[in-house]
XYZ file of C-alpha atoms in Angstrom:
462
model
C 144.654 80.014 99.050
C 143.274 82.234 96.290
C 141.977 80.325 93.234
C 143.805 81.536 90.131
C 143.358 81.186 86.380
C 146.365 81.498 84.047
C 145.527 82.028 80.365
C 148.432 81.552 77.954
C 147.588 83.478 74.770
C 150.192 82.482 72.207
C 151.821 85.375 70.330
C 150.147 88.120 72.376
C 152.345 91.193 72.788
C 151.756 94.649 74.293
C 151.297 96.257 70.886
C 148.390 93.881 70.122
C 146.327 95.055 73.095
C 143.964 97.458 71.354
C 140.347 98.312 70.618
C 140.138 94.882 68.986
C 140.758 93.255 72.393
C 138.255 94.985 74.727
C 138.167 92.211 77.356
C 141.934 92.083 77.660
C 142.090 95.873 77.619
C 139.666 96.034 80.556
C 141.733 93.464 82.449
C 144.811 95.659 81.964
C 142.878 98.710 83.168
C 141.764 97.042 86.396
C 145.098 95.341 86.988
C 148.481 95.757 85.319
C 150.469 94.722 82.242
C 154.216 94.235 82.007
C 156.531 93.153 79.191
C 158.160 89.785 79.823
C 161.857 89.129 79.349
C 161.752 85.634 77.935
C 164.412 82.936 77.562
C 166.385 81.806 74.532
C 165.003 80.251 72.430
C 161.624 81.945 72.691
C 159.692 78.887 71.520
C 156.774 77.006 73.066
C 158.403 74.084 74.870
C 161.369 76.056 76.175
C 159.436 79.052 77.469
C 156.619 77.032 79.021
C 159.183 74.894 80.838
C 160.828 78.025 82.237
C 157.457 79.473 83.252
C 156.457 76.399 85.265
C 159.862 75.579 86.800
C 161.484 78.983 87.249
C 164.613 77.584 85.594
C 166.633 78.526 82.548
C 166.820 75.952 79.730
C 170.102 74.573 81.060
C 168.217 73.780 84.276
C 165.045 72.159 82.925
C 166.512 70.689 79.734
C 163.874 71.725 77.165
C 166.402 73.447 74.921
C 163.933 73.843 72.032
C 160.728 72.253 70.733
C 162.893 69.241 69.987
C 166.500 68.160 69.835
C 168.901 65.425 68.750
C 168.692 62.408 71.031
C 172.329 61.403 70.818
C 171.832 57.951 72.296
C 169.253 57.161 69.600
C 170.995 59.109 66.796
C 167.545 60.536 65.997
C 165.891 63.939 66.000
C 162.596 64.140 67.882
C 160.342 67.186 68.086
C 157.164 67.779 70.072
C 157.604 64.981 72.593
C 154.932 65.107 75.306
C 156.154 63.383 78.457
C 156.450 65.743 81.415
C 159.354 63.608 82.586
C 161.563 65.259 79.970
C 161.418 68.484 81.992
C 163.625 68.695 85.084
C 162.865 70.890 88.072
C 159.979 71.312 90.482
C 156.860 72.584 88.716
C 154.496 75.281 89.995
C 151.869 72.767 91.065
C 154.421 70.576 92.847
C 155.763 73.508 94.849
C 152.213 74.628 95.638
C 151.235 71.143 96.808
C 154.190 71.143 99.194
C 152.959 74.448 100.637
C 149.388 73.222 101.050
C 148.362 69.596 100.432
C 144.819 70.777 99.627
C 146.084 72.621 96.536
C 144.927 71.228 93.167
C 145.878 72.066 89.593
C 144.306 71.623 86.147
C 146.767 71.876 83.272
C 144.823 72.277 80.039
C 146.883 71.896 76.867
C 150.116 73.391 78.124
C 152.946 71.335 76.626
C 154.722 68.366 78.235
C 151.340 67.409 79.622
C 151.464 63.619 79.557
C 152.292 61.917 82.866
C 152.329 65.265 84.616
C 151.824 65.432 88.366
C 148.963 67.923 87.932
C 145.608 66.704 89.273
C 143.842 67.077 85.909
C 145.392 67.501 82.470
C 144.580 67.310 78.785
C 146.754 67.559 75.686
C 146.492 66.870 71.902
C 147.185 63.224 71.140
C 145.915 61.688 67.887
C 145.317 57.972 67.425
C 147.543 56.197 64.897
C 145.929 52.917 63.735
C 148.169 50.411 61.973
C 146.567 51.251 58.599
C 148.374 54.623 58.544
C 145.498 56.907 59.508
C 145.814 59.803 61.959
C 142.576 60.206 63.927
C 141.946 63.374 65.986
C 141.891 62.807 69.724
C 143.394 64.037 72.975
C 145.015 62.475 76.026
C 143.659 63.341 79.469
C 144.310 62.464 83.064
C 142.416 60.936 84.735
C 141.484 58.984 81.613
C 137.751 59.381 82.292
C 138.183 63.111 81.660
C 138.933 62.381 77.984
C 135.636 60.542 77.544
C 133.756 63.247 79.417
C 135.170 66.062 77.275
C 134.645 64.137 74.034
C 131.038 63.448 75.032
C 130.270 67.083 75.777
C 132.438 68.862 73.194
C 133.028 66.292 70.455
C 136.465 65.038 69.420
C 139.290 67.531 69.728
C 139.633 69.311 66.321
C 143.244 68.282 65.737
C 143.393 69.430 62.123
C 142.297 72.907 63.230
C 145.067 72.941 65.859
C 147.915 72.960 63.322
C 148.286 72.961 59.546
C 146.641 74.795 56.643
C 143.166 74.516 58.235
C 144.206 75.805 61.685
C 141.736 78.353 63.037
C 139.806 79.436 66.148
C 138.109 76.018 66.495
C 140.910 74.432 68.492
C 141.219 77.378 70.884
C 137.444 77.382 71.338
C 137.493 73.663 72.201
C 140.303 74.166 74.722
C 138.530 77.163 76.257
C 135.258 75.236 76.583
C 137.093 72.260 78.099
C 138.776 74.588 80.583
C 135.454 76.134 81.573
C 134.016 72.658 82.115
C 136.928 71.519 84.281
C 136.822 74.712 86.347
C 133.072 74.370 86.893
C 133.186 70.672 87.837
C 136.578 70.246 89.590
C 137.235 73.736 91.038
C 141.030 73.496 90.842
C 143.028 75.975 92.887
C 145.188 76.771 89.867
C 144.005 76.397 86.269
C 146.467 76.710 83.391
C 144.960 76.996 79.908
C 146.493 77.492 76.466
C 144.957 79.376 73.517
C 147.058 79.032 70.322
C 144.887 80.952 67.848
C 147.012 84.068 67.259
C 150.012 81.923 66.358
C 148.600 80.931 62.985
C 147.958 84.120 61.057
C 150.724 86.043 62.813
C 153.036 83.545 61.102
C 151.048 83.412 57.869
C 150.481 87.160 57.486
C 152.900 88.771 59.908
C 151.983 91.066 62.823
C 150.215 93.595 60.600
C 147.581 95.372 62.706
C 146.101 96.950 59.594
C 145.252 93.548 58.084
C 141.546 92.723 58.511
C 142.291 89.054 59.227
C 144.641 89.971 62.099
C 141.995 92.302 63.506
C 139.471 89.480 63.318
C 141.863 87.045 65.007
C 142.411 89.482 67.858
C 138.671 89.888 68.289
C 138.129 86.107 68.218
C 140.776 85.321 70.816
C 139.651 88.237 72.973
C 136.105 86.861 72.994
C 137.387 83.530 74.349
C 139.465 85.360 76.936
C 136.336 87.306 77.880
C 134.420 84.083 78.564
C 137.255 82.731 80.707
C 137.656 86.039 82.574
C 133.927 86.225 83.288
C 133.912 82.642 84.580
C 136.961 83.335 86.745
C 135.368 86.482 88.156
C 132.210 84.517 88.904
C 134.248 82.013 90.914
C 136.309 84.667 92.684
C 139.488 83.704 90.844
C 142.493 85.904 90.289
C 143.557 86.120 86.660
C 146.911 86.075 84.893
C 147.378 86.316 81.124
C 150.804 85.406 79.757
C 152.423 84.769 76.375
C 155.555 82.832 75.478
C 156.887 85.076 72.722
C 156.015 87.856 70.324
C 155.955 87.306 66.580
C 157.836 89.755 64.356
C 157.992 90.198 60.555
C 160.254 87.974 58.460
C 160.974 87.802 54.737
C 162.613 84.418 54.091
C 164.396 81.393 55.508
C 168.039 80.484 55.962
C 168.706 76.984 54.585
C 171.418 76.056 57.067
C 171.341 72.294 56.438
C 171.798 72.693 52.696
C 175.007 74.598 53.384
C 176.220 71.875 55.746
C 175.402 69.227 53.152
C 177.166 71.077 50.350
C 180.230 71.216 52.601
C 180.126 67.425 52.969
C 179.200 67.572 56.655
C 175.560 66.431 56.541
C 174.941 62.917 55.256
C 171.832 61.412 53.703
C 170.768 57.887 52.879
C 168.743 57.134 49.765
C 165.383 55.438 50.329
C 163.201 54.699 47.305
C 164.993 57.367 45.322
C 164.611 60.048 48.007
C 167.162 61.683 50.278
C 166.638 60.978 53.979
C 168.843 62.743 56.519
C 171.169 60.433 58.451
C 172.063 62.320 61.653
C 174.148 59.521 63.163
C 176.412 59.443 60.097
C 176.689 63.235 59.781
C 179.678 65.226 60.961
C 177.392 68.236 61.435
C 173.711 69.045 60.958
C 171.209 71.501 62.388
C 167.871 71.076 64.135
C 166.075 74.209 62.970
C 163.487 75.715 65.286
C 162.076 79.054 64.127
C 164.848 81.656 64.554
C 167.275 79.365 66.356
C 169.131 76.267 65.190
C 171.013 73.757 67.312
C 174.052 72.590 65.332
C 175.276 69.156 66.368
C 178.961 68.660 65.548
C 180.291 65.147 66.026
C 184.003 65.932 66.331
C 185.586 68.857 68.196
C 188.026 69.074 65.292
C 185.201 70.420 63.099
C 183.894 73.096 65.497
C 185.928 76.030 64.207
C 185.210 75.271 60.549
C 181.488 74.691 61.101
C 181.147 77.860 63.164
C 182.888 79.901 60.487
C 180.788 78.335 57.707
C 177.465 79.046 59.436
C 178.442 82.521 60.641
C 179.126 83.537 57.032
C 175.602 82.606 55.898
C 173.327 85.421 54.785
C 170.644 85.842 57.461
C 172.650 84.507 60.411
C 173.136 87.042 63.195
C 175.403 85.058 65.507
C 176.728 81.598 66.257
C 177.104 80.667 69.914
C 179.791 78.380 71.261
C 180.299 76.971 74.741
C 180.899 80.305 76.480
C 177.969 82.048 74.841
C 175.623 79.154 75.580
C 176.643 79.265 79.222
C 175.946 82.994 79.431
C 172.524 82.500 77.761
C 171.459 79.671 80.085
C 171.529 77.174 77.217
C 174.545 75.064 78.183
C 172.718 71.752 78.459
C 173.832 68.378 77.123
C 170.804 68.295 74.808
C 171.856 71.531 73.089
C 173.931 71.581 69.946
C 177.672 72.092 70.207
C 176.906 75.349 68.394
C 173.698 77.394 68.365
C 172.857 79.750 65.517
C 170.492 82.708 65.837
C 168.995 84.309 62.743
C 168.702 87.961 61.951
C 165.412 89.568 62.968
C 163.824 89.242 59.511
C 164.825 85.634 58.865
C 164.169 82.103 60.185
C 165.808 78.695 59.753
C 164.389 75.974 57.520
C 165.116 72.311 58.141
C 165.522 71.653 54.378
C 168.568 69.537 53.598
C 167.866 68.180 50.072
C 169.408 69.889 47.072
C 166.814 68.769 44.511
C 163.067 68.942 45.234
C 162.567 65.753 43.241
C 164.624 63.967 45.897
C 162.884 65.486 48.918
C 161.546 62.936 51.429
C 157.880 62.049 51.082
C 156.971 63.735 54.379
C 158.301 67.097 53.182
C 155.070 67.921 51.327
C 152.844 66.838 54.223
C 151.971 68.116 57.692
C 154.206 65.859 59.762
C 155.565 67.524 62.886
C 157.070 64.336 64.283
C 158.944 62.987 61.255
C 160.491 66.247 60.062
C 163.898 66.882 61.676
C 163.048 70.522 62.359
C 160.171 72.961 62.589
C 158.327 73.747 59.332
C 156.038 76.821 59.356
C 155.251 76.253 55.662
C 152.850 73.585 56.970
C 150.453 76.470 57.667
C 149.921 76.918 53.914
C 148.465 74.870 51.097
C 150.880 74.914 48.175
C 149.838 77.974 46.112
C 150.577 76.021 42.932
C 147.621 73.710 43.690
C 144.784 75.276 41.716
C 141.846 73.861 43.693
C 143.302 73.277 47.170
C 140.146 72.238 49.021
C 139.277 69.824 46.219
C 142.803 68.420 46.349
C 142.563 67.830 50.096
C 139.041 66.342 49.819
C 140.055 63.931 47.059
C 143.040 62.680 49.052
C 140.925 62.199 52.165
C 138.294 60.344 50.130
C 140.927 57.949 48.822
C 142.081 57.325 52.380
C 138.544 56.525 53.468
C 138.394 53.960 50.666
C 141.429 52.267 52.170
C 144.014 53.622 49.748
C 147.418 54.683 51.075
C 147.541 58.310 49.975
C 149.801 61.144 51.082
C 148.245 64.492 51.974
C 151.008 66.063 49.921
C 149.725 69.642 49.735
C 152.599 71.607 51.323
C 154.972 73.692 49.192
C 158.681 72.928 48.942
C 159.607 76.029 46.977
C 158.254 79.117 48.679
C 159.605 79.793 52.158
C 158.737 83.439 51.532
C 155.118 82.515 52.269
C 155.975 82.810 55.971
C 155.607 86.412 57.153
C 156.136 86.108 60.911
C 158.452 84.193 63.232
C 159.940 84.125 66.729
C 162.700 82.543 68.764
C 165.266 85.298 69.134
C 164.793 88.155 71.630
C 162.698 90.912 70.063
C 164.405 94.244 69.465
C 161.463 96.104 71.031
C 159.769 94.908 74.236
C 156.407 96.034 72.811
C 156.766 93.280 70.197
C 157.658 90.608 72.744
C 155.691 88.563 75.285
C 153.754 89.998 78.214
C 152.149 89.327 81.567
C 148.779 90.803 82.567
C 147.422 90.389 86.095
C 144.188 91.316 87.816
C 146.388 92.050 90.866
C 148.491 95.119 90.134
C 149.918 95.010 93.666
C 151.648 91.707 92.924
C 153.327 92.883 89.722
C 156.908 94.221 89.691
C 157.585 97.809 88.677
C 159.574 96.819 85.616
C 159.609 93.818 83.312
C 158.690 90.306 84.454
C 161.447 87.789 83.889
C 160.215 84.445 82.540
C 161.999 82.546 85.326
C 160.163 84.685 87.910
C 156.730 83.744 86.569
C 156.514 80.642 88.750
C 156.928 82.713 91.916
C 154.532 85.369 90.609
C 151.891 82.676 90.157
C 152.537 81.276 93.632
C 152.169 84.811 95.013
C 148.711 85.016 93.421
C 147.691 81.720 95.010
C 149.278 82.056 98.447
C 150.065 85.749 98.755
C 153.602 87.205 98.599
C 156.212 85.469 100.767
């Protein structure tokens, strides 16, 4: 077996490999880089599941970052149990080939109750008093205490939200280096999310000084991991899940469904709360794709026509199209909408901001019934944003129940980059870089072939 390190650099695309990424550029020069043909939707949970299982979404079941759980009549995003993902994972196949094989899975998604030998994933603590305390979940559990003792608590609020920056990727990188040095896993999978933030905030503008700085920061972490891997005689793979392309505004698909009388809400304390179980149709928005759940087959034609006519919608997929795209799974919506290249889908369903649910102005990835990239921004109408955040946190520390209500409801045009649909140019999409050019195909790498490519690095081609 050949020890191998896989570095997942979120949002990295061929056109971002430049003078600002010297370590990655040198890895390309000594090995090879290929564009990757990803799956639909090109979002974190779906793509990662295809990478580790070699299956399309209709095989592994992760049809998006979240979906409508029909038996619960609830929408859940960002679940973490590995048992939600069907199919044999890379490390399970490898273990069957050689029982001495070991794997460390550092912050890839669906990382709780995985069969990997060592794993770690973000997992805050939620005391009964309403606080959210940064933490992570690790297996074996002693690994959590070890990493917290050496690195401090995982910087959760730098992992997502308005304060997200290089800190979380640095923590994950350092944790990965520690696990490699102390456990010596055969295969190490690590996840660096840093580029995701400003590529969505600012768009993939290579002339922007902040994007240049982000590339340099993530490249420096990659350099540390590459040097450590070289020192241990490891082979190296760098992969990304998707490329981020420019967008100009959102499509408010749920507002259209509500105005048509298809989406239902219930009123709680004067606010509108979506009621999926009572709705004839509603959408779970996830970047540039939206699963549309339609309760009665009698409504399918009308709903499809209504959504297809929306400005910013490129196509609406029915049963045949979902089957052709590898998305015909029971968790998927009866219909699936894909946005135009310069648009994305909001989850917004209220028609009056005064009646928006209380979580709408907060960072709350689990309560919102769809993905919300506006969580990356502090509301520009707040004059002193850091003071506003500090005052709310101070009130919480004093025991007061206070919302961190600092997210805008009005300006979806803040978001400048998105992903989810196939990119029009492969140079803007995801990639695979390997230190072993002889193991790379001549053309593109298909996402469902990545599992075998990784096994080839560990065991040699078969």
